[in-house]
PDB file of C-alpha atoms in Angstrom:
ATOM      1  CA  MET A 285       0.000   0.000   0.000  1.00 47.00           C
ATOM      2  CA  SER A 286       1.432   3.379  -0.987  1.00 48.00           C
ATOM      3  CA  GLU A 287       1.958   6.121   1.562  1.00 44.00           C
ATOM      4  CA  ASN A 288      -0.519   8.357  -0.279  1.00 50.00           C
ATOM      5  CA  ASN A 289      -3.314   5.763  -0.125  1.00 51.00           C
ATOM      6  CA  LYS A 290      -2.607   5.172   3.549  1.00 48.00           C
ATOM      7  CA  THR A 291      -2.870   8.916   4.204  1.00 47.00           C
ATOM      8  CA  LYS A 292      -6.181   9.116   2.314  1.00 51.00           C
ATOM      9  CA  LYS A 293      -7.653   6.252   4.366  1.00 54.00           C
ATOM     10  CA  GLN A 294      -6.575   7.887   7.587  1.00 66.00           C
ATOM     11  CA  THR A 295      -8.096  11.179   6.452  1.00 87.00           C
ATOM     12  CA  LEU A 296     -11.424   9.487   5.656  1.00 88.00           C
ATOM     13  CA  LYS A 297     -11.379   7.683   8.985  1.00 91.00           C
ATOM     14  CA  GLU A 298     -10.717  10.912  10.836  1.00 93.00           C
ATOM     15  CA  ARG A 299     -13.469  12.740   8.966  1.00 93.00           C
ATOM     16  CA  LEU A 300     -16.033  10.032   9.688  1.00 94.00           C
ATOM     17  CA  ALA A 301     -15.030  10.029  13.353  1.00 95.00           C
ATOM     18  CA  HIS A 302     -15.506  13.794  13.472  1.00 95.00           C
ATOM     19  CA  GLU A 303     -18.946  13.542  11.821  1.00 95.00           C
ATOM     20  CA  ARG A 304     -19.908  10.853  14.326  1.00 96.00           C
ATOM     21  CA  GLN A 305     -18.857  13.006  17.269  1.00 96.00           C
ATOM     22  CA  GLN A 306     -20.757  16.028  15.946  1.00 96.00           C
ATOM     23  CA  GLY A 307     -23.831  13.892  15.372  1.00 95.00           C
ATOM     24  CA  LEU A 308     -23.757  12.514  18.907  1.00 96.00           C
ATOM     25  CA  LEU A 309     -23.510  15.991  20.377  1.00 95.00           C
ATOM     26  CA  SER A 310     -26.425  17.182  18.260  1.00 93.00           C
ATOM     27  CA  ILE A 311     -28.738  14.236  18.975  1.00 94.00           C
ATOM     28  CA  GLU A 312     -28.291  14.531  22.749  1.00 92.00           C
ATOM     29  CA  LYS A 313     -30.514  17.615  22.737  1.00 86.00           C
ATOM     30  CA  SER A 314     -33.347  15.626  21.145  1.00 90.00           C
ATOM     31  CA  LEU A 315     -33.200  12.440  23.228  1.00 92.00           C
ATOM     32  CA  GLN A 316     -35.781  13.635  25.749  1.00 92.00           C
ATOM     33  CA  TYR A 317     -38.358  14.081  22.972  1.00 93.00           C
ATOM     34  CA  LEU A 318     -37.927  10.697  21.281  1.00 93.00           C
ATOM     35  CA  ASN A 319     -40.642   8.108  21.854  1.00 95.00           C
ATOM     36  CA  GLU A 320     -39.891   4.423  22.312  1.00 95.00           C
ATOM     37  CA  PRO A 321     -39.078   2.781  18.966  1.00 95.00           C
ATOM     38  CA  THR A 322     -41.686   0.601  17.282  1.00 96.00           C
ATOM     39  CA  TYR A 323     -39.108  -1.131  15.079  1.00 96.00           C
ATOM     40  CA  TYR A 324     -35.400  -1.914  15.359  1.00 97.00           C
ATOM     41  CA  PHE A 325     -32.312  -2.510  13.228  1.00 97.00           C
ATOM     42  CA  THR A 326     -29.097  -4.420  13.805  1.00 97.00           C
ATOM     43  CA  VAL A 327     -25.506  -3.556  12.965  1.00 97.00           C
ATOM     44  CA  GLY A 328     -24.728  -4.269   9.329  1.00 97.00           C
ATOM     45  CA  GLN A 329     -28.334  -3.959   8.156  1.00 97.00           C
ATOM     46  CA  GLU A 330     -29.037  -1.895   5.029  1.00 97.00           C
ATOM     47  CA  VAL A 331     -31.547   0.905   5.630  1.00 96.00           C
ATOM     48  CA  VAL A 332     -33.002   4.032   4.066  1.00 95.00           C
ATOM     49  CA  TYR A 333     -32.016   7.449   5.405  1.00 96.00           C
ATOM     50  CA  GLY A 334     -32.859  10.586   3.463  1.00 92.00           C
ATOM     51  CA  SER A 335     -31.296  10.672   0.009  1.00 91.00           C
ATOM     52  CA  LEU A 336     -28.138   8.791   0.987  1.00 94.00           C
ATOM     53  CA  LYS A 337     -27.195   5.687  -0.972  1.00 94.00           C
ATOM     54  CA  ASN A 338     -25.995   2.357   0.438  1.00 95.00           C
ATOM     55  CA  CYS A 339     -26.843   3.193   4.053  1.00 97.00           C
ATOM     56  CA  ILE A 340     -25.531   0.652   6.551  1.00 97.00           C
ATOM     57  CA  ILE A 341     -26.162   0.578  10.312  1.00 97.00           C
ATOM     58  CA  LYS A 342     -22.870   0.888  12.198  1.00 97.00           C
ATOM     59  CA  GLU A 343     -24.097   1.461  15.751  1.00 97.00           C
ATOM     60  CA  VAL A 344     -27.254   0.932  17.802  1.00 97.00           C
ATOM     61  CA  LEU A 345     -27.398   3.623  20.479  1.00 97.00           C
ATOM     62  CA  TYR A 346     -29.667   4.456  23.417  1.00 96.00           C
ATOM     63  CA  ASN A 347     -31.534   1.132  23.207  1.00 96.00           C
ATOM     64  CA  GLY A 348     -32.470   1.629  19.582  1.00 96.00           C
ATOM     65  CA  LYS A 349     -33.609   5.233  19.834  1.00 96.00           C
ATOM     66  CA  VAL A 350     -30.581   6.375  17.832  1.00 97.00           C
ATOM     67  CA  TYR A 351     -28.498   4.828  15.075  1.00 97.00           C
ATOM     68  CA  GLY A 352     -25.063   5.549  13.713  1.00 97.00           C
ATOM     69  CA  LEU A 353     -24.858   4.830  10.006  1.00 97.00           C
ATOM     70  CA  THR A 354     -22.699   5.358   6.961  1.00 97.00           C
ATOM     71  CA  GLY A 355     -23.875   6.143   3.472  1.00 96.00           C
ATOM     72  CA  LYS A 356     -22.835   7.692   0.201  1.00 95.00           C
ATOM     73  CA  ALA A 357     -23.752  11.251  -0.708  1.00 93.00           C
ATOM     74  CA  ILE A 358     -23.485  12.885  -4.109  1.00 90.00           C
ATOM     75  CA  SER A 359     -21.840  16.249  -4.715  1.00 87.00           C
ATOM     76  CA  ASN A 360     -22.658  18.071  -7.948  1.00 84.00           C
ATOM     77  CA  ASN A 361     -19.196  19.673  -7.982  1.00 80.00           C
ATOM     78  CA  TYR A 362     -20.139  22.267 -10.626  1.00 83.00           C
ATOM     79  CA  GLY A 363     -21.345  19.699 -13.145  1.00 80.00           C
ATOM     80  CA  HIS A 364     -18.759  17.053 -12.278  1.00 84.00           C
ATOM     81  CA  PRO A 365     -20.584  14.911  -9.706  1.00 87.00           C
ATOM     82  CA  TYR A 366     -18.840  12.460  -7.435  1.00 90.00           C
ATOM     83  CA  THR A 367     -19.859  10.313  -4.457  1.00 93.00           C
ATOM     84  CA  TYR A 368     -18.293  10.365  -1.026  1.00 93.00           C
ATOM     85  CA  GLN A 369     -18.882   8.502   2.214  1.00 95.00           C
ATOM     86  CA  ILE A 370     -20.381  10.182   5.271  1.00 96.00           C
ATOM     87  CA  TYR A 371     -21.341   9.214   8.817  1.00 97.00           C
ATOM     88  CA  ARG A 372     -24.664  10.237  10.298  1.00 97.00           C
ATOM     89  CA  VAL A 373     -26.257   9.893  13.723  1.00 97.00           C
ATOM     90  CA  ALA A 374     -30.027   9.693  13.323  1.00 95.00           C
ATOM     91  CA  ALA A 375     -33.166   9.303  15.439  1.00 95.00           C
ATOM     92  CA  TRP A 376     -34.906   5.953  14.948  1.00 96.00           C
ATOM     93  CA  MET A 377     -38.014   7.332  13.168  1.00 96.00           C
ATOM     94  CA  ASP A 378     -35.854   8.959  10.483  1.00 95.00           C
ATOM     95  CA  VAL A 379     -34.271   5.612   9.603  1.00 96.00           C
ATOM     96  CA  ARG A 380     -36.495   3.244   7.624  1.00 96.00           C
ATOM     97  CA  PRO A 381     -36.192  -0.323   6.335  1.00 95.00           C
ATOM     98  CA  VAL A 382     -35.554  -0.935   2.660  1.00 94.00           C
ATOM     99  CA  SER A 383     -39.030  -1.457   1.206  1.00 89.00           C
ATOM    100  CA  HIS A 384     -40.067  -3.146  -2.001  1.00 87.00           C
ATOM    101  CA  GLU A 385     -43.758  -2.337  -1.581  1.00 84.00           C
ATOM    102  CA  ASN A 386     -45.461  -0.794  -4.587  1.00 82.00           C
ATOM    103  CA  THR A 387     -48.174   1.313  -2.951  1.00 78.00           C
ATOM    104  CA  SER A 388     -49.843   4.109  -4.902  1.00 72.00           C
ATOM    105  CA  PHE A 389     -52.138   5.854  -2.434  1.00 69.00           C
ATOM    106  CA  ALA A 390     -51.155   9.290  -3.744  1.00 65.00           C
ATOM    107  CA  SER A 391     -52.733   8.450  -7.102  1.00 63.00           C
ATOM    108  CA  ASN A 392     -56.120   8.972  -5.432  1.00 58.00           C
ATOM    109  CA  GLN A 393     -55.498  12.683  -4.963  1.00 60.00           C
ATOM    110  CA  ILE A 394     -57.527  15.220  -6.884  1.00 58.00           C
ATOM    111  CA  SER A 395     -55.383  16.456  -9.736  1.00 55.00           C
ATOM    112  CA  LYS A 396     -53.578  19.713  -9.010  1.00 63.00           C
ATOM    113  CA  LEU A 397     -55.369  20.520  -5.744  1.00 70.00           C
ATOM    114  CA  ASN A 398     -52.390  22.033  -3.946  1.00 80.00           C
ATOM    115  CA  PHE A 399     -52.926  24.253  -0.925  1.00 85.00           C
ATOM    116  CA  GLN A 400     -50.945  27.478  -0.772  1.00 91.00           C
ATOM    117  CA  ASN A 401     -50.800  30.465   1.533  1.00 94.00           C
ATOM    118  CA  SER A 402     -53.165  33.280   0.650  1.00 95.00           C
ATOM    119  CA  THR A 403     -55.079  36.083   2.393  1.00 97.00           C
ATOM    120  CA  LEU A 404     -58.720  36.903   3.038  1.00 97.00           C
ATOM    121  CA  GLU A 405     -58.355  39.905   0.753  1.00 96.00           C
ATOM    122  CA  SER A 406     -57.354  37.624  -2.140  1.00 96.00           C
ATOM    123  CA  LEU A 407     -60.265  35.292  -1.409  1.00 96.00           C
ATOM    124  CA  LEU A 408     -62.746  38.177  -1.322  1.00 95.00           C
ATOM    125  CA  HIS A 409     -61.250  39.530  -4.549  1.00 95.00           C
ATOM    126  CA  LEU A 410     -62.052  36.237  -6.284  1.00 94.00           C
ATOM    127  CA  TYR A 411     -65.599  36.348  -4.955  1.00 94.00           C
ATOM    128  CA  TYR A 412     -66.388  39.935  -5.952  1.00 95.00           C
ATOM    129  CA  TYR A 413     -64.487  40.225  -9.228  1.00 93.00           C
ATOM    130  CA  PHE A 414     -64.627  36.710 -10.692  1.00 94.00           C
ATOM    131  CA  GLY A 415     -67.549  35.077  -8.918  1.00 93.00           C
ATOM    132  CA  ILE A 416     -67.708  31.977  -6.701  1.00 94.00           C
ATOM    133  CA  ASP A 417     -70.755  29.743  -7.065  1.00 91.00           C
ATOM    134  CA  MET A 418     -71.924  28.896  -3.543  1.00 87.00           C
ATOM    135  CA  LYS A 419     -74.976  26.838  -4.557  1.00 80.00           C
ATOM    136  CA  SER A 420     -73.593  23.596  -5.960  1.00 71.00           C
ATOM    137  CA  ASP A 421     -75.940  20.645  -5.449  1.00 68.00           C
ATOM    138  CA  TYR A 422     -73.642  18.939  -2.940  1.00 62.00           C
ATOM    139  CA  GLN A 423     -73.382  21.998  -0.677  1.00 60.00           C
ATOM    140  CA  ARG A 424     -75.498  22.512   2.427  1.00 65.00           C
ATOM    141  CA  GLU A 425     -77.786  25.460   2.885  1.00 69.00           C
ATOM    142  CA  ASP A 426     -76.562  28.309   5.075  1.00 69.00           C
ATOM    143  CA  VAL A 427     -76.605  26.674   8.519  1.00 76.00           C
ATOM    144  CA  TRP A 428     -74.324  28.895  10.585  1.00 89.00           C
ATOM    145  CA  GLU A 429     -75.969  30.998  13.253  1.00 91.00           C
ATOM    146  CA  GLN A 430     -74.948  34.495  14.320  1.00 92.00           C
ATOM    147  CA  LYS A 431     -72.732  33.188  17.137  1.00 92.00           C
ATOM    148  CA  ASP A 432     -70.850  30.917  14.697  1.00 93.00           C
ATOM    149  CA  LYS A 433     -70.085  33.862  12.446  1.00 94.00           C
ATOM    150  CA  GLU A 434     -68.950  36.015  15.358  1.00 95.00           C
ATOM    151  CA  LEU A 435     -66.607  33.245  16.537  1.00 95.00           C
ATOM    152  CA  LEU A 436     -65.016  33.163  13.085  1.00 95.00           C
ATOM    153  CA  ILE A 437     -64.367  36.912  13.196  1.00 96.00           C
ATOM    154  CA  ASP A 438     -63.044  36.505  16.738  1.00 96.00           C
ATOM    155  CA  SER A 439     -60.542  33.956  15.406  1.00 96.00           C
ATOM    156  CA  ILE A 440     -59.247  36.495  12.906  1.00 96.00           C
ATOM    157  CA  PHE A 441     -58.556  39.140  15.531  1.00 96.00           C
ATOM    158  CA  HIS A 442     -56.873  36.563  17.765  1.00 95.00           C
ATOM    159  CA  ASN A 443     -54.702  35.356  14.868  1.00 95.00           C
ATOM    160  CA  ILE A 444     -56.142  31.835  14.878  1.00 94.00           C
ATOM    161  CA  ASP A 445     -56.092  29.600  11.811  1.00 93.00           C
ATOM    162  CA  LEU A 446     -59.371  29.579   9.862  1.00 92.00           C
ATOM    163  CA  GLY A 447     -58.818  26.236   8.153  1.00 89.00           C
ATOM    164  CA  LYS A 448     -58.641  25.595   4.426  1.00 89.00           C
ATOM    165  CA  ILE A 449     -60.678  26.870   1.512  1.00 92.00           C
ATOM    166  CA  ALA A 450     -60.941  24.770  -1.652  1.00 90.00           C
ATOM    167  CA  LEU A 451     -62.280  26.073  -4.959  1.00 92.00           C
ATOM    168  CA  ASN A 452     -62.753  24.651  -8.420  1.00 89.00           C
ATOM    169  CA  HIS A 453     -61.968  26.793 -11.468  1.00 93.00           C
ATOM    170  CA  LEU A 454     -64.902  26.054 -13.750  1.00 91.00           C
ATOM    171  CA  SER A 455     -64.717  25.190 -17.428  1.00 91.00           C
ATOM    172  CA  LYS A 456     -65.729  27.871 -19.936  1.00 92.00           C
ATOM    173  CA  GLU A 457     -69.078  26.168 -20.469  1.00 91.00           C
ATOM    174  CA  GLU A 458     -69.796  26.000 -16.742  1.00 89.00           C
ATOM    175  CA  ARG A 459     -68.676  29.596 -16.211  1.00 92.00           C
ATOM    176  CA  LEU A 460     -71.264  30.795 -18.714  1.00 93.00           C
ATOM    177  CA  LYS A 461     -73.941  28.573 -17.195  1.00 90.00           C
ATOM    178  CA  ARG A 462     -73.328  29.624 -13.592  1.00 89.00           C
ATOM    179  CA  ASN A 463     -72.218  33.207 -14.206  1.00 91.00           C
ATOM    180  CA  ALA A 464     -69.159  32.589 -12.030  1.00 92.00           C
ATOM    181  CA  ASP A 465     -65.553  31.553 -12.633  1.00 95.00           C
ATOM    182  CA  TYR A 466     -65.290  29.336  -9.542  1.00 94.00           C
ATOM    183  CA  GLU A 467     -67.330  27.056  -7.311  1.00 91.00           C
ATOM    184  CA  ILE A 468     -66.740  26.447  -3.625  1.00 91.00           C
ATOM    185  CA  ILE A 469     -65.709  22.878  -2.756  1.00 87.00           C
ATOM    186  CA  ASP A 470     -64.990  23.311   0.935  1.00 87.00           C
ATOM    187  CA  GLY A 471     -65.443  26.333   3.208  1.00 88.00           C
ATOM    188  CA  LYS A 472     -68.871  27.629   2.176  1.00 89.00           C
ATOM    189  CA  GLN A 473     -70.067  28.480   5.696  1.00 90.00           C
ATOM    190  CA  ARG A 474     -66.843  30.313   6.519  1.00 93.00           C
ATOM    191  CA  LEU A 475     -66.804  32.228   3.252  1.00 94.00           C
ATOM    192  CA  ASN A 476     -70.439  33.250   3.735  1.00 92.00           C
ATOM    193  CA  ALA A 477     -69.623  34.542   7.216  1.00 95.00           C
ATOM    194  CA  LEU A 478     -66.632  36.520   5.934  1.00 96.00           C
ATOM    195  CA  ILE A 479     -68.725  38.101   3.182  1.00 94.00           C
ATOM    196  CA  ASP A 480     -71.554  38.954   5.577  1.00 95.00           C
ATOM    197  CA  TYR A 481     -69.195  40.723   7.964  1.00 96.00           C
ATOM    198  CA  TYR A 482     -67.395  42.513   5.132  1.00 96.00           C
ATOM    199  CA  GLU A 483     -70.791  43.761   3.936  1.00 95.00           C
ATOM    200  CA  ASN A 484     -71.823  44.970   7.429  1.00 95.00           C
ATOM    201  CA  LYS A 485     -74.602  42.384   7.801  1.00 95.00           C
ATOM    202  CA  PHE A 486     -73.698  41.674  11.429  1.00 96.00           C
ATOM    203  CA  GLU A 487     -71.534  43.154  14.154  1.00 96.00           C
ATOM    204  CA  TYR A 488     -68.583  41.812  16.105  1.00 96.00           C
ATOM    205  CA  LYS A 489     -68.432  43.184  19.647  1.00 95.00           C
ATOM    206  CA  GLY A 490     -70.793  45.952  18.603  1.00 95.00           C
ATOM    207  CA  LYS A 491     -68.774  46.969  15.539  1.00 95.00           C
ATOM    208  CA  SER A 492     -69.567  46.415  11.872  1.00 95.00           C
ATOM    209  CA  PHE A 493     -66.701  46.266   9.383  1.00 95.00           C
ATOM    210  CA  ASN A 494     -67.239  49.932   8.469  1.00 96.00           C
ATOM    211  CA  ASN A 495     -66.736  50.921  12.102  1.00 95.00           C
ATOM    212  CA  LEU A 496     -63.397  49.157  12.499  1.00 95.00           C
ATOM    213  CA  SER A 497     -60.199  51.148  12.737  1.00 95.00           C
ATOM    214  CA  TRP A 498     -57.926  51.293   9.702  1.00 96.00           C
ATOM    215  CA  MET A 499     -55.541  48.907  11.459  1.00 96.00           C
ATOM    216  CA  ASP A 500     -58.254  46.344  12.255  1.00 96.00           C
ATOM    217  CA  LYS A 501     -59.482  46.450   8.670  1.00 96.00           C
ATOM    218  CA  ARG A 502     -55.970  45.683   7.439  1.00 96.00           C
ATOM    219  CA  ILE A 503     -55.620  42.849   9.957  1.00 96.00           C
ATOM    220  CA  PHE A 504     -58.879  41.364   8.658  1.00 96.00           C
ATOM    221  CA  LYS A 505     -57.874  41.608   5.001  1.00 96.00           C
ATOM    222  CA  ASN A 506     -54.316  40.377   5.554  1.00 97.00           C
ATOM    223  CA  HIS A 507     -55.304  37.398   7.696  1.00 97.00           C
ATOM    224  CA  PRO A 508     -53.658  34.281   6.213  1.00 96.00           C
ATOM    225  CA  ILE A 509     -55.641  31.352   4.894  1.00 95.00           C
ATOM    226  CA  ARG A 510     -54.690  28.152   3.105  1.00 93.00           C
ATOM    227  CA  MET A 511     -56.402  27.997  -0.265  1.00 93.00           C
ATOM    228  CA  ALA A 512     -56.384  25.563  -3.177  1.00 89.00           C
ATOM    229  CA  ILE A 513     -57.866  25.954  -6.637  1.00 91.00           C
ATOM    230  CA  ALA A 514     -58.514  22.874  -8.758  1.00 87.00           C
ATOM    231  CA  GLU A 515     -58.547  23.337 -12.522  1.00 87.00           C
ATOM    232  CA  GLU A 516     -61.803  22.120 -14.066  1.00 82.00           C
ATOM    233  CA  ALA A 517     -62.005  19.152 -11.688  1.00 79.00           C
ATOM    234  CA  LYS A 518     -64.397  16.369 -12.599  1.00 79.00           C
ATOM    235  CA  THR A 519     -67.626  16.083 -10.631  1.00 79.00           C
ATOM    236  CA  LYS A 520     -66.701  12.692  -9.166  1.00 80.00           C
ATOM    237  CA  ASP A 521     -63.357  14.053  -7.905  1.00 79.00           C
ATOM    238  CA  ILE A 522     -65.042  17.039  -6.269  1.00 79.00           C
ATOM    239  CA  LEU A 523     -67.624  14.825  -4.565  1.00 80.00           C
ATOM    240  CA  LYS A 524     -64.929  12.425  -3.325  1.00 78.00           C
ATOM    241  CA  TYR A 525     -62.947  15.304  -1.888  1.00 78.00           C
ATOM    242  CA  PHE A 526     -66.028  16.783  -0.225  1.00 75.00           C
ATOM    243  CA  LEU A 527     -66.880  13.451   1.419  1.00 76.00           C
ATOM    244  CA  MET A 528     -63.330  12.822   2.609  1.00 72.00           C
ATOM    245  CA  LEU A 529     -63.113  16.250   4.203  1.00 67.00           C
ATOM    246  CA  ASN A 530     -66.371  15.826   6.018  1.00 65.00           C
ATOM    247  CA  ARG A 531     -65.645  12.342   7.333  1.00 61.00           C
ATOM    248  CA  ALA A 532     -62.509  13.639   9.053  1.00 49.00           C
ATOM    249  CA  GLY A 533     -64.139  15.265  12.038  1.00 43.00           C
ATOM    250  CA  LYS A 534     -66.136  18.072  10.438  1.00 43.00           C
ATOM    251  CA  GLU A 535     -69.760  18.093  11.558  1.00 52.00           C
ATOM    252  CA  LEU A 536     -72.206  17.317   8.799  1.00 50.00           C
ATOM    253  CA  GLU A 537     -75.645  15.763   8.995  1.00 56.00           C
ATOM    254  CA  ASP A 538     -75.834  12.089   8.005  1.00 58.00           C
ATOM    255  CA  LEU A 539     -78.678  12.795   5.586  1.00 56.00           C
ATOM    256  CA  HIS A 540     -76.570  15.329   3.711  1.00 58.00           C
ATOM    257  CA  LEU A 541     -73.601  12.956   3.540  1.00 58.00           C
ATOM    258  CA  GLU A 542     -75.869  10.240   2.149  1.00 67.00           C
ATOM    259  CA  LYS A 543     -77.132  12.672  -0.477  1.00 65.00           C
ATOM    260  CA  VAL A 544     -73.583  13.448  -1.629  1.00 62.00           C
ATOM    261  CA  LYS A 545     -72.687   9.733  -1.651  1.00 67.00           C
ATOM    262  CA  ARG A 546     -75.624   9.053  -3.969  1.00 72.00           C
ATOM    263  CA  MET A 547     -74.483  11.892  -6.227  1.00 70.00           C
ATOM    264  CA  LEU A 548     -71.006  10.348  -6.366  1.00 69.00           C
ATOM    265  CA  GLU A 549     -72.417   6.916  -7.236  1.00 73.00           C
ATOM    266  CA  GLU A 550     -74.438   8.469 -10.050  1.00 73.00           C
ATOM    267  CA  ALA A 551     -71.406  10.394 -11.340  1.00 70.00           C
ATOM    268  CA  GLU A 552     -69.267   7.237 -11.362  1.00 67.00           C
ATOM    269  CA  ALA A 553     -72.039   5.224 -13.047  1.00 70.00           C
ATOM    270  CA  VAL A 554     -72.026   7.669 -15.967  1.00 65.00           C
ATOM    271  CA  LEU A 555     -68.361   6.820 -16.613  1.00 59.00           C
ATOM    272  CA  LEU A 556     -68.976   3.053 -16.785  1.00 56.00           C
TER     273      LEU A 556
END
């Protein structure tokens, strides 16, 4: 073995030892938050950790709560990529077994329904200047009472999350038919309450929107909300999404859910 090769091996060994030491120091701060493992690995076992290749367990630490492992990373090196070995100390839930399962649950998602950060002002702009159809067949009637609407406004001024709003951008044919560019998929009751307050149809703590200070009006308009807009989604996809949202803890009458389920069955039957 040449002296140069021996020096390179020693340098790699020293670097890996340094990475191990740094990893141990870093993970110590997190140990108190780690739950008991529900699965375990042994030394020498191949695992998956992030984007590293050829990950091998080198150490089992803290009764399986932490693992030391080596793997190969890739450096782009300005268009001249190369791989190099690294040592990582990782919490158990970040290390996963090599899986050959071929699941495809994500294929059930509605196409292009991605939630992004927006503001109430942007949502209201869509309603007033492009139109949002609030009367789709699968939607409930207006069921919120005055106290429900006031609680929503209270959430805004206490900087509490309002949940998500989902819209569907209608096809040209549907836009002409409904005289609106969008339809509401989820969030009808909340949007109705926001519009009613913006139009001075009820008061919050004795104040209509017109009577708010300039600062409070800006806080209302700038309040963040997560919003998604599907592009010409199919009826069956919209109905599926509506049902899945409302089975996950949102209160909805059983009769109304059954109505939407029947609509979905009819929509799917048309495609057969």
